[in-house]
PDB file of C-alpha atoms and ligand atoms in Angstrom:
ATOM      1  CA  MET C   1      -0.930  16.745   8.089  1.00  0.00           C
ATOM      2  CA  SER C   2       1.570  14.371   9.654  1.00  0.00           C
ATOM      3  CA  VAL C   3       3.523  11.683   7.837  1.00  0.00           C
ATOM      4  CA  PRO C   4       4.738   8.759   9.967  1.00  0.00           C
ATOM      5  CA  ARG C   5       8.301   7.531   9.394  1.00  0.00           C
ATOM      6  CA  LEU C   6       7.775   3.885   8.520  1.00  0.00           C
ATOM      7  CA  GLY C   7      10.835   2.624   6.636  1.00  0.00           C
ATOM      8  CA  VAL C   8      11.225   0.226   3.712  1.00  0.00           C
ATOM      9  CA  GLY C   9       8.349  -1.758   2.257  1.00  0.00           C
ATOM     10  CA  LEU C  10       6.898  -3.491  -0.769  1.00  0.00           C
ATOM     11  CA  GLN C  11       3.974  -2.978  -3.105  1.00  0.00           C
ATOM     12  CA  PHE C  12       1.204  -5.573  -2.634  1.00  0.00           C
ATOM     13  CA  ASN C  13       1.166  -6.228  -6.355  1.00  0.00           C
ATOM     14  CA  PRO C  14      -1.593  -8.600  -7.546  1.00  0.00           C
ATOM     15  CA  GLU C  15       0.920 -10.485  -9.695  1.00  0.00           C
ATOM     16  CA  LEU C  16       2.900 -11.540  -6.617  1.00  0.00           C
ATOM     17  CA  ILE C  17      -0.092 -12.613  -4.566  1.00  0.00           C
ATOM     18  CA  GLY C  18      -0.362 -16.351  -4.034  1.00  0.00           C
ATOM     19  CA  TRP C  19       3.334 -17.173  -4.307  1.00  0.00           C
ATOM     20  CA  PHE C  20       5.421 -14.385  -2.809  1.00  0.00           C
ATOM     21  CA  PRO C  21       5.661 -14.824   0.991  1.00  0.00           C
ATOM     22  CA  PHE C  22       4.482 -11.336   1.984  1.00  0.00           C
ATOM     23  CA  LEU C  23       3.515 -12.375   5.489  1.00  0.00           C
ATOM     24  CA  ASP C  24       6.999 -13.711   6.271  1.00  0.00           C
ATOM     25  CA  GLN C  25       8.786 -10.459   5.477  1.00  0.00           C
ATOM     26  CA  PRO C  26       9.931  -7.807   7.964  1.00  0.00           C
ATOM     27  CA  LEU C  27       8.193  -5.063   5.972  1.00  0.00           C
ATOM     28  CA  ASP C  28       7.940  -1.610   7.505  1.00  0.00           C
ATOM     29  CA  ALA C  29       5.025  -0.791   5.193  1.00  0.00           C
ATOM     30  CA  LEU C  30       2.854  -2.369   2.514  1.00  0.00           C
ATOM     31  CA  GLU C  31       1.466  -0.400  -0.419  1.00  0.00           C
ATOM     32  CA  ILE C  32      -2.047  -1.371  -1.531  1.00  0.00           C
ATOM     33  CA  LEU C  33      -3.089  -0.724  -5.123  1.00  0.00           C
ATOM     34  CA  PHE C  34      -6.692   0.367  -4.643  1.00  0.00           C
ATOM     35  CA  ASP C  35      -7.627  -0.533  -8.211  1.00  0.00           C
ATOM     36  CA  SER C  36      -6.628  -4.160  -7.681  1.00  0.00           C
ATOM     37  CA  VAL C  37      -8.841  -4.713  -4.629  1.00  0.00           C
ATOM     38  CA  MET C  38     -11.898  -2.525  -5.235  1.00  0.00           C
ATOM     39  CA  SER C  39     -15.238  -3.720  -6.547  1.00  0.00           C
ATOM     40  CA  PRO C  40     -16.330  -2.409  -9.963  1.00  0.00           C
ATOM     41  CA  LEU C  41     -18.098   0.943 -10.014  1.00  0.00           C
ATOM     42  CA  ASP C  42     -21.281  -0.672 -11.323  1.00  0.00           C
ATOM     43  CA  GLY C  43     -21.291  -3.414  -8.697  1.00  0.00           C
ATOM     44  CA  PRO C  44     -22.226  -3.527  -5.012  1.00  0.00           C
ATOM     45  CA  GLY C  45     -19.752  -3.295  -2.154  1.00  0.00           C
ATOM     46  CA  LEU C  46     -16.371  -1.718  -1.790  1.00  0.00           C
ATOM     47  CA  LEU C  47     -13.885  -4.595  -1.966  1.00  0.00           C
ATOM     48  CA  SER C  48     -13.948  -7.175  -4.727  1.00  0.00           C
ATOM     49  CA  PRO C  49     -14.980 -10.596  -3.311  1.00  0.00           C
ATOM     50  CA  LYS C  50     -11.570 -12.143  -3.990  1.00  0.00           C
ATOM     51  CA  ALA C  51      -9.810  -9.280  -2.210  1.00  0.00           C
ATOM     52  CA  ILE C  52     -11.647  -9.643   1.090  1.00  0.00           C
ATOM     53  CA  ASP C  53      -9.586 -12.623   2.336  1.00  0.00           C
ATOM     54  CA  LEU C  54      -6.339 -11.260   0.940  1.00  0.00           C
ATOM     55  CA  ILE C  55      -6.789  -7.954   2.669  1.00  0.00           C
ATOM     56  CA  GLY C  56      -7.785  -9.639   5.908  1.00  0.00           C
ATOM     57  CA  ASP C  57      -4.417 -11.385   6.123  1.00  0.00           C
ATOM     58  CA  ILE C  58      -2.311  -8.298   5.790  1.00  0.00           C
ATOM     59  CA  THR C  59      -4.246  -5.442   7.353  1.00  0.00           C
ATOM     60  CA  GLY C  60      -3.376  -6.348  10.908  1.00  0.00           C
ATOM     61  CA  LYS C  61       0.260  -7.108  10.175  1.00  0.00           C
ATOM     62  CA  PHE C  62       1.632  -4.126   8.264  1.00  0.00           C
ATOM     63  CA  PRO C  63       1.102  -0.354   8.222  1.00  0.00           C
ATOM     64  CA  LEU C  64      -0.671   0.347   4.930  1.00  0.00           C
ATOM     65  CA  ILE C  65      -0.208   2.959   2.238  1.00  0.00           C
ATOM     66  CA  GLY C  66      -2.757   3.520  -0.526  1.00  0.00           C
ATOM     67  CA  HIS C  67      -2.054   3.958  -4.236  1.00  0.00           C
ATOM     68  CA  SER C  68      -4.367   5.020  -7.050  1.00  0.00           C
ATOM     69  CA  ASN C  69      -3.517   4.318 -10.686  1.00  0.00           C
ATOM     70  CA  TYR C  70      -6.897   4.368 -12.427  1.00  0.00           C
ATOM     71  CA  GLY C  71      -8.992   6.630 -10.247  1.00  0.00           C
ATOM     72  CA  GLY C  72      -9.498   9.316 -12.859  1.00  0.00           C
ATOM     73  CA  ASP C  73      -7.991  11.665 -10.267  1.00  0.00           C
ATOM     74  CA  PHE C  74      -6.755  14.232 -12.798  1.00  0.00           C
ATOM     75  CA  GLY C  75      -9.072  13.555 -15.708  1.00  0.00           C
ATOM     76  CA  PHE C  76     -12.018  15.747 -16.625  1.00  0.00           C
ATOM     77  CA  ASP C  77     -14.949  13.836 -15.107  1.00  0.00           C
ATOM     78  CA  ASP C  78     -16.755  15.404 -12.167  1.00  0.00           C
ATOM     79  CA  LEU C  79     -14.471  14.453  -9.263  1.00  0.00           C
ATOM     80  CA  MET C  80     -17.314  13.031  -7.182  1.00  0.00           C
ATOM     81  CA  ARG C  81     -18.194  10.599  -9.992  1.00  0.00           C
ATOM     82  CA  THR C  82     -14.660   9.189 -10.331  1.00  0.00           C
ATOM     83  CA  ALA C  83     -13.383   5.872  -9.004  1.00  0.00           C
ATOM     84  CA  ALA C  84     -11.064   7.916  -6.790  1.00  0.00           C
ATOM     85  CA  ALA C  85     -13.971   9.502  -4.908  1.00  0.00           C
ATOM     86  CA  ARG C  86     -16.386   6.545  -5.030  1.00  0.00           C
ATOM     87  CA  ARG C  87     -14.012   3.656  -4.281  1.00  0.00           C
ATOM     88  CA  HIS C  88     -10.513   4.815  -3.323  1.00  0.00           C
ATOM     89  CA  VAL C  89     -11.539   7.321  -0.667  1.00  0.00           C
ATOM     90  CA  PRO C  90     -13.781   4.886   1.271  1.00  0.00           C
ATOM     91  CA  LEU C  91     -11.135   2.151   0.843  1.00  0.00           C
ATOM     92  CA  ALA C  92      -8.476   4.453   2.314  1.00  0.00           C
ATOM     93  CA  LYS C  93     -10.685   5.021   5.349  1.00  0.00           C
ATOM     94  CA  LYS C  94     -11.600   1.340   5.728  1.00  0.00           C
ATOM     95  CA  LEU C  95      -7.951   0.257   5.501  1.00  0.00           C
ATOM     96  CA  ASN C  96      -6.762   3.142   7.674  1.00  0.00           C
ATOM     97  CA  VAL C  97      -3.900   3.992   5.314  1.00  0.00           C
ATOM     98  CA  ASN C  98      -1.204   6.416   6.412  1.00  0.00           C
ATOM     99  CA  TRP C  99      -1.273   8.336   3.133  1.00  0.00           C
ATOM    100  CA  VAL C 100      -2.360   7.922  -0.472  1.00  0.00           C
ATOM    101  CA  ALA C 101      -0.356   8.346  -3.667  1.00  0.00           C
ATOM    102  CA  ASN C 102      -1.906   8.963  -7.062  1.00  0.00           C
ATOM    103  CA  HIS C 103      -0.601   9.115 -10.604  1.00  0.00           C
ATOM    104  CA  CYS C 104      -0.275  12.236 -12.712  1.00  0.00           C
ATOM    105  CA  PHE C 105      -2.114  10.867 -15.753  1.00  0.00           C
ATOM    106  CA  TYR C 106      -5.307  11.573 -17.613  1.00  0.00           C
ATOM    107  CA  SER C 107      -8.074   8.998 -17.475  1.00  0.00           C
ATOM    108  CA  ASP C 108     -11.803   8.873 -17.050  1.00  0.00           C
ATOM    109  CA  ALA C 109     -14.505   6.277 -16.481  1.00  0.00           C
ATOM    110  CA  SER C 110     -14.348   5.019 -20.064  1.00  0.00           C
ATOM    111  CA  TRP C 111     -10.620   5.244 -20.693  1.00  0.00           C
ATOM    112  CA  SER C 112      -7.727   4.200 -18.481  1.00  0.00           C
ATOM    113  CA  ASP C 113      -4.817   3.982 -20.892  1.00  0.00           C
ATOM    114  CA  VAL C 114      -2.945   5.971 -18.306  1.00  0.00           C
ATOM    115  CA  TRP C 115       0.667   5.049 -18.889  1.00  0.00           C
ATOM    116  CA  SER C 116       1.027   6.963 -22.108  1.00  0.00           C
ATOM    117  CA  SER C 117      -0.896  10.058 -21.066  1.00  0.00           C
ATOM    118  CA  PRO C 118       1.212  12.365 -18.885  1.00  0.00           C
ATOM    119  CA  LEU C 119      -0.451  15.580 -17.794  1.00  0.00           C
ATOM    120  CA  GLN C 120       0.133  18.685 -19.883  1.00  0.00           C
ATOM    121  CA  PHE C 121       2.890  20.544 -18.037  1.00  0.00           C
ATOM    122  CA  SER C 122       1.303  23.986 -18.361  1.00  0.00           C
ATOM    123  CA  ARG C 123       0.300  26.774 -15.972  1.00  0.00           C
ATOM    124  CA  ALA C 124      -3.372  26.248 -16.744  1.00  0.00           C
ATOM    125  CA  GLU C 125      -3.188  22.534 -15.964  1.00  0.00           C
ATOM    126  CA  ALA C 126      -1.180  23.136 -12.775  1.00  0.00           C
ATOM    127  CA  ALA C 127      -4.010  25.339 -11.526  1.00  0.00           C
ATOM    128  CA  ARG C 128      -6.728  22.829 -12.530  1.00  0.00           C
ATOM    129  CA  VAL C 129      -4.862  19.832 -11.137  1.00  0.00           C
ATOM    130  CA  ALA C 130      -4.103  21.665  -7.887  1.00  0.00           C
ATOM    131  CA  THR C 131      -7.790  22.408  -7.360  1.00  0.00           C
ATOM    132  CA  ARG C 132      -8.677  18.723  -7.830  1.00  0.00           C
ATOM    133  CA  ALA C 133      -5.774  17.608  -5.652  1.00  0.00           C
ATOM    134  CA  ARG C 134      -6.829  19.864  -2.796  1.00  0.00           C
ATOM    135  CA  ALA C 135     -10.438  18.655  -2.975  1.00  0.00           C
ATOM    136  CA  LEU C 136      -9.380  15.020  -3.144  1.00  0.00           C
ATOM    137  CA  GLN C 137      -6.949  15.357  -0.241  1.00  0.00           C
ATOM    138  CA  ASP C 138      -9.781  16.886   1.810  1.00  0.00           C
ATOM    139  CA  LEU C 139     -11.915  13.829   1.005  1.00  0.00           C
ATOM    140  CA  TYR C 140      -9.138  11.429   2.013  1.00  0.00           C
ATOM    141  CA  GLY C 141      -8.288  13.238   5.237  1.00  0.00           C
ATOM    142  CA  VAL C 142      -4.684  11.986   4.975  1.00  0.00           C
ATOM    143  CA  PRO C 143      -1.762  13.303   2.887  1.00  0.00           C
ATOM    144  CA  LEU C 144      -2.242  12.881  -0.869  1.00  0.00           C
ATOM    145  CA  ALA C 145       1.031  12.591  -2.808  1.00  0.00           C
ATOM    146  CA  HIS C 146       1.346  12.830  -6.594  1.00  0.00           C
ATOM    147  CA  GLU C 147       3.683  10.436  -8.373  1.00  0.00           C
ATOM    148  CA  ASN C 148       5.954  11.721 -11.127  1.00  0.00           C
ATOM    149  CA  ALA C 149       5.353   9.773 -14.330  1.00  0.00           C
ATOM    150  CA  ALA C 150       7.476   7.703 -16.650  1.00  0.00           C
ATOM    151  CA  TYR C 151       6.226   8.751 -20.064  1.00  0.00           C
ATOM    152  CA  TYR C 152       7.056   8.001 -23.662  1.00  0.00           C
ATOM    153  CA  ARG C 153       6.197  11.439 -25.033  1.00  0.00           C
ATOM    154  CA  PRO C 154       5.263  14.667 -23.239  1.00  0.00           C
ATOM    155  CA  CYS C 155       1.720  15.920 -23.654  1.00  0.00           C
ATOM    156  CA  PRO C 156       1.268  18.402 -26.524  1.00  0.00           C
ATOM    157  CA  GLY C 157       1.015  21.965 -25.251  1.00  0.00           C
ATOM    158  CA  SER C 158       3.434  21.457 -22.352  1.00  0.00           C
ATOM    159  CA  GLU C 159       5.298  24.683 -21.566  1.00  0.00           C
ATOM    160  CA  MET C 160       7.712  23.657 -18.828  1.00  0.00           C
ATOM    161  CA  PRO C 161       9.651  20.615 -17.550  1.00  0.00           C
ATOM    162  CA  GLU C 162       7.757  18.117 -15.376  1.00  0.00           C
ATOM    163  CA  GLU C 163       9.644  19.164 -12.231  1.00  0.00           C
ATOM    164  CA  GLU C 164       8.584  22.801 -12.595  1.00  0.00           C
ATOM    165  CA  PHE C 165       5.009  21.683 -13.197  1.00  0.00           C
ATOM    166  CA  LEU C 166       5.011  19.572 -10.038  1.00  0.00           C
ATOM    167  CA  ALA C 167       6.535  22.376  -7.963  1.00  0.00           C
ATOM    168  CA  LEU C 168       3.976  24.853  -9.321  1.00  0.00           C
ATOM    169  CA  THR C 169       1.102  22.449  -8.655  1.00  0.00           C
ATOM    170  CA  LEU C 170       2.178  21.839  -5.058  1.00  0.00           C
ATOM    171  CA  GLN C 171       2.462  25.572  -4.388  1.00  0.00           C
ATOM    172  CA  GLN C 172      -1.273  25.804  -5.078  1.00  0.00           C
ATOM    173  CA  SER C 173      -2.581  22.456  -3.801  1.00  0.00           C
ATOM    174  CA  GLY C 174      -1.218  21.908  -0.304  1.00  0.00           C
ATOM    175  CA  SER C 175      -0.668  18.275  -1.269  1.00  0.00           C
ATOM    176  CA  TYR C 176       2.524  16.189  -1.448  1.00  0.00           C
ATOM    177  CA  LEU C 177       4.889  14.314  -3.751  1.00  0.00           C
ATOM    178  CA  HIS C 178       5.432  10.626  -4.286  1.00  0.00           C
ATOM    179  CA  LEU C 179       8.864  10.415  -5.906  1.00  0.00           C
ATOM    180  CA  ASP C 180       9.411   7.469  -8.255  1.00  0.00           C
ATOM    181  CA  LEU C 181      13.172   7.386  -8.788  1.00  0.00           C
ATOM    182  CA  HIS C 182      12.990   4.747 -11.486  1.00  0.00           C
ATOM    183  CA  ASN C 183      10.568   6.949 -13.425  1.00  0.00           C
ATOM    184  CA  VAL C 184      13.125   9.760 -13.168  1.00  0.00           C
ATOM    185  CA  TYR C 185      15.824   7.383 -14.396  1.00  0.00           C
ATOM    186  CA  ALA C 186      13.634   6.055 -17.240  1.00  0.00           C
ATOM    187  CA  ASN C 187      12.779   9.564 -18.407  1.00  0.00           C
ATOM    188  CA  GLU C 188      16.446  10.507 -18.451  1.00  0.00           C
ATOM    189  CA  GLN C 189      17.195   7.440 -20.576  1.00  0.00           C
ATOM    190  CA  ASN C 190      14.432   8.273 -23.051  1.00  0.00           C
ATOM    191  CA  HIS C 191      14.416  12.076 -22.982  1.00  0.00           C
ATOM    192  CA  GLY C 192      17.940  13.024 -21.872  1.00  0.00           C
ATOM    193  CA  ALA C 193      18.847  14.014 -25.418  1.00  0.00           C
ATOM    194  CA  ASN C 194      15.877  16.403 -25.348  1.00  0.00           C
ATOM    195  CA  GLY C 195      16.937  18.079 -22.121  1.00  0.00           C
ATOM    196  CA  TYR C 196      15.471  15.908 -19.339  1.00  0.00           C
ATOM    197  CA  SER C 197      17.892  15.826 -16.403  1.00  0.00           C
ATOM    198  CA  ALA C 198      17.552  13.717 -13.252  1.00  0.00           C
ATOM    199  CA  ARG C 199      19.830  16.140 -11.433  1.00  0.00           C
ATOM    200  CA  ARG C 200      17.723  19.152 -12.368  1.00  0.00           C
ATOM    201  CA  PHE C 201      14.525  17.249 -11.543  1.00  0.00           C
ATOM    202  CA  LEU C 202      15.704  16.500  -7.994  1.00  0.00           C
ATOM    203  CA  ASP C 203      17.052  20.022  -7.493  1.00  0.00           C
ATOM    204  CA  THR C 204      13.736  21.593  -8.576  1.00  0.00           C
ATOM    205  CA  ILE C 205      10.997  19.568  -6.856  1.00  0.00           C
ATOM    206  CA  PRO C 206      10.289  20.494  -3.216  1.00  0.00           C
ATOM    207  CA  LEU C 207      12.076  17.595  -1.498  1.00  0.00           C
ATOM    208  CA  ASP C 208      10.503  18.542   1.829  1.00  0.00           C
ATOM    209  CA  ARG C 209       7.107  17.522   0.337  1.00  0.00           C
ATOM    210  CA  VAL C 210       8.239  14.000  -0.597  1.00  0.00           C
ATOM    211  CA  VAL C 211       6.162  11.525   1.403  1.00  0.00           C
ATOM    212  CA  CYS C 212       7.242   8.306  -0.258  1.00  0.00           C
ATOM    213  CA  ILE C 213       9.785   6.954  -2.766  1.00  0.00           C
ATOM    214  CA  HIS C 214       9.288   4.194  -5.357  1.00  0.00           C
ATOM    215  CA  MET C 215      12.182   1.987  -6.458  1.00  0.00           C
ATOM    216  CA  ALA C 216      11.955  -0.362  -9.451  1.00  0.00           C
ATOM    217  CA  GLY C 217      13.779  -1.730 -12.463  1.00  0.00           C
ATOM    218  CA  GLY C 218      13.154  -1.811 -16.185  1.00  0.00           C
ATOM    219  CA  ARG C 219      14.557  -2.743 -19.579  1.00  0.00           C
ATOM    220  CA  TRP C 220      15.494  -1.522 -23.010  1.00  0.00           C
ATOM    221  CA  ILE C 221      13.275  -2.915 -25.773  1.00  0.00           C
ATOM    222  CA  ASP C 222      13.698  -1.762 -29.367  1.00  0.00           C
ATOM    223  CA  GLY C 223      15.573   1.408 -28.500  1.00  0.00           C
ATOM    224  CA  GLN C 224      13.180   2.563 -25.784  1.00  0.00           C
ATOM    225  CA  TYR C 225      13.700   2.161 -22.043  1.00  0.00           C
ATOM    226  CA  HIS C 226      10.579   0.774 -20.336  1.00  0.00           C
ATOM    227  CA  ASP C 227       9.509   1.113 -16.697  1.00  0.00           C
ATOM    228  CA  LEU C 228       8.613  -2.589 -16.468  1.00  0.00           C
ATOM    229  CA  HIS C 229       9.287  -3.264 -12.766  1.00  0.00           C
ATOM    230  CA  ASP C 230      10.707  -6.686 -13.598  1.00  0.00           C
ATOM    231  CA  THR C 231      14.457  -6.464 -12.969  1.00  0.00           C
ATOM    232  CA  ARG C 232      16.820  -5.560 -10.159  1.00  0.00           C
ATOM    233  CA  VAL C 233      16.838  -1.862  -9.367  1.00  0.00           C
ATOM    234  CA  PRO C 234      19.630  -0.329 -11.511  1.00  0.00           C
ATOM    235  CA  GLU C 235      22.783   0.937  -9.797  1.00  0.00           C
ATOM    236  CA  ALA C 236      22.126   4.501 -10.943  1.00  0.00           C
ATOM    237  CA  VAL C 237      18.727   4.432  -9.195  1.00  0.00           C
ATOM    238  CA  TRP C 238      20.332   3.324  -5.923  1.00  0.00           C
ATOM    239  CA  ASP C 239      22.680   6.312  -6.286  1.00  0.00           C
ATOM    240  CA  LEU C 240      19.663   8.593  -6.707  1.00  0.00           C
ATOM    241  CA  LEU C 241      18.148   7.093  -3.545  1.00  0.00           C
ATOM    242  CA  ASP C 242      21.269   7.812  -1.476  1.00  0.00           C
ATOM    243  CA  ASP C 243      21.212  11.384  -2.734  1.00  0.00           C
ATOM    244  CA  VAL C 244      17.525  11.940  -1.936  1.00  0.00           C
ATOM    245  CA  LEU C 245      17.684  10.287   1.504  1.00  0.00           C
ATOM    246  CA  SER C 246      20.552  12.661   2.374  1.00  0.00           C
ATOM    247  CA  ARG C 247      18.357  15.666   1.541  1.00  0.00           C
ATOM    248  CA  ALA C 248      14.785  14.594   2.357  1.00  0.00           C
ATOM    249  CA  ARG C 249      12.955  12.730   5.110  1.00  0.00           C
ATOM    250  CA  PRO C 250      10.291  10.553   3.442  1.00  0.00           C
ATOM    251  CA  GLY C 251       7.908   8.295   5.321  1.00  0.00           C
ATOM    252  CA  ALA C 252       8.772   5.190   3.309  1.00  0.00           C
ATOM    253  CA  VAL C 253      10.766   3.686   0.463  1.00  0.00           C
ATOM    254  CA  ILE C 254       8.663   1.155  -1.454  1.00  0.00           C
ATOM    255  CA  LEU C 255       9.914  -1.473  -3.906  1.00  0.00           C
ATOM    256  CA  GLU C 256       7.668  -2.086  -6.911  1.00  0.00           C
ATOM    257  CA  TYR C 257       7.878  -5.453  -8.628  1.00  0.00           C
ATOM    258  CA  GLU C 258       5.630  -6.894 -11.333  1.00  0.00           C
ATOM    259  CA  THR C 259       5.878 -10.107 -13.286  1.00  0.00           C
ATOM    260  CA  GLU C 260       3.706 -12.023 -15.691  1.00  0.00           C
ATOM    261  CA  ALA C 261       1.742  -9.248 -17.338  1.00  0.00           C
ATOM    262  CA  LEU C 262       4.996  -7.810 -18.548  1.00  0.00           C
ATOM    263  CA  LEU C 263       6.741 -10.937 -19.811  1.00  0.00           C
ATOM    264  CA  CYS C 264       7.454 -10.879 -23.519  1.00  0.00           C
ATOM    265  CA  ASP C 265       8.995 -12.986 -26.301  1.00  0.00           C
ATOM    266  CA  GLY C 266       8.185 -16.355 -24.707  1.00  0.00           C
ATOM    267  CA  GLU C 267       9.648 -15.515 -21.275  1.00  0.00           C
ATOM    268  CA  THR C 268       8.252 -17.496 -18.343  1.00  0.00           C
ATOM    269  CA  LEU C 269       8.048 -16.583 -14.690  1.00  0.00           C
ATOM    270  CA  ASP C 270      10.644 -18.126 -12.370  1.00  0.00           C
ATOM    271  CA  THR C 271       9.140 -17.541  -8.931  1.00  0.00           C
ATOM    272  CA  GLU C 272      12.220 -18.719  -7.049  1.00  0.00           C
ATOM    273  CA  ARG C 273      14.569 -16.410  -8.909  1.00  0.00           C
ATOM    274  CA  THR C 274      12.065 -13.537  -8.698  1.00  0.00           C
ATOM    275  CA  THR C 275      11.677 -14.002  -4.943  1.00  0.00           C
ATOM    276  CA  ASP C 276      15.460 -13.792  -4.579  1.00  0.00           C
ATOM    277  CA  VAL C 277      15.549 -10.592  -6.657  1.00  0.00           C
ATOM    278  CA  ILE C 278      12.841  -8.957  -4.544  1.00  0.00           C
ATOM    279  CA  LEU C 279      14.394  -9.983  -1.229  1.00  0.00           C
ATOM    280  CA  ALA C 280      17.832  -8.751  -2.306  1.00  0.00           C
ATOM    281  CA  ASP C 281      16.494  -5.341  -3.336  1.00  0.00           C
ATOM    282  CA  LEU C 282      14.472  -5.036  -0.125  1.00  0.00           C
ATOM    283  CA  GLU C 283      17.630  -5.714   1.859  1.00  0.00           C
ATOM    284  CA  ARG C 284      19.532  -3.160  -0.166  1.00  0.00           C
ATOM    285  CA  GLY C 285      16.774  -0.607   0.435  1.00  0.00           C
ATOM    286  CA  ARG C 286      16.881  -1.238   4.174  1.00  0.00           C
ATOM    287  CA  ASN C 287      20.664  -0.756   4.150  1.00  0.00           C
ATOM    288  CA  ALA C 288      20.302   2.563   2.313  1.00  0.00           C
ATOM    289  CA  TRP C 289      17.652   3.748   4.773  1.00  0.00           C
ATOM    290  CA  ASP C 290      19.715   2.687   7.778  1.00  0.00           C
ATOM    291  CA  ARG C 291      22.828   4.416   6.420  1.00  0.00           C
ATOM    292  CA  ALA C 292      20.856   7.640   6.142  1.00  0.00           C
ATOM    293  CA  TYR C 293      18.809   7.552   9.342  1.00  0.00           C
ATOM    294  CA  GLY C 294      20.397   5.013  11.665  1.00  0.00           C
ATOM    295  CA  PRO C 295      19.819   1.316  12.384  1.00  0.00           C
ATOM    296  CA  ALA C 296      16.839   1.823  14.706  1.00  0.00           C
ATOM    297  CA  SER C 297      14.925   4.252  12.509  1.00  0.00           C
ATOM    298  CA  ARG C 298      12.513   1.896  10.743  1.00  0.00           C
ATOM    299  CA  ARG C 299       9.254   0.580  12.164  1.00  0.00           C
ATOM    300  CA  THR C 300      10.559  -2.964  12.532  1.00  0.00           C
ATOM    301  CA  THR C 301      13.954  -1.985  13.932  1.00  0.00           C
ATOM    302  CA  ARG C 302      12.328   0.525  16.272  1.00  0.00           C
ATOM    303  CA  SER C 303      10.133  -2.172  17.738  1.00  0.00           C
ATOM    304  CA  GLU C 304      13.149  -4.470  18.129  1.00  0.00           C
ATOM    305  CA  ALA C 305      15.121  -1.671  19.828  1.00  0.00           C
ATOM    306  CA  ALA C 306      12.206  -1.078  22.200  1.00  0.00           C
TER     307      ALA C 306
HETATM  308 FE1  FE2 G 401       5.934   4.039  -9.167  1.00  0.00          FE
END
């Protein structure tokens, strides 16, 4: 399967819609969260009514990438009964996405508390997950890339580090990786004392299978580092990006930013300040990409050069 080289883009996060000027940005790609635009499984149609206009504005303007958080991709329901198969796959075809990323979490139709449920990093689960990944990628018909998780505790029964699990899964699945560098950073903050190493993670995963990279920020709260997507990208994560871009050739680098759902302790959203934060990190991402691959290597700069 081929992966187009797009450049630097932004996640079309529902919390930014309505105030962040997506349409004014020189984005090389836009990442759609399928769960935020699909209709419920027990309702008619494919897109939720409120998403139809939103999607109409952006589909013609930007190359699209799909992302599945709550599809039940790696849970234990029959794959053909999951939201991934019944909503995400037809959405990917309707929106003509270049590839799809999904999360390595457990969930099913009745339970989507995904963020605290990393897969069990075991040989048996690598084989099971690979079988589902291969079947799902066949349904999509475009590359399917699995995103490494930020997790608070590993799943009981895990027998190997996450990076070995991902490498083992990909050997059997024929699918791809979606590398979230802030998740790597967050895990090193929280699990470094227990042996997690960002360096070893990046040296172990098959970098030639990385289709896309996520960049984000986060915060310490009560002694735990959280992947909240609500701050500037940390310096150490930019360093990781430079390292990976020097060794891999992904199709896109995508900035993730979220806002109100994650505010705490009486914080309020400052849209002007947040817009500045997002624009500054997008610019920094473009600079990193251009340093690695040249100033006319992104979709927007290629079209200008032409
Ligand atoms: Fe991510």
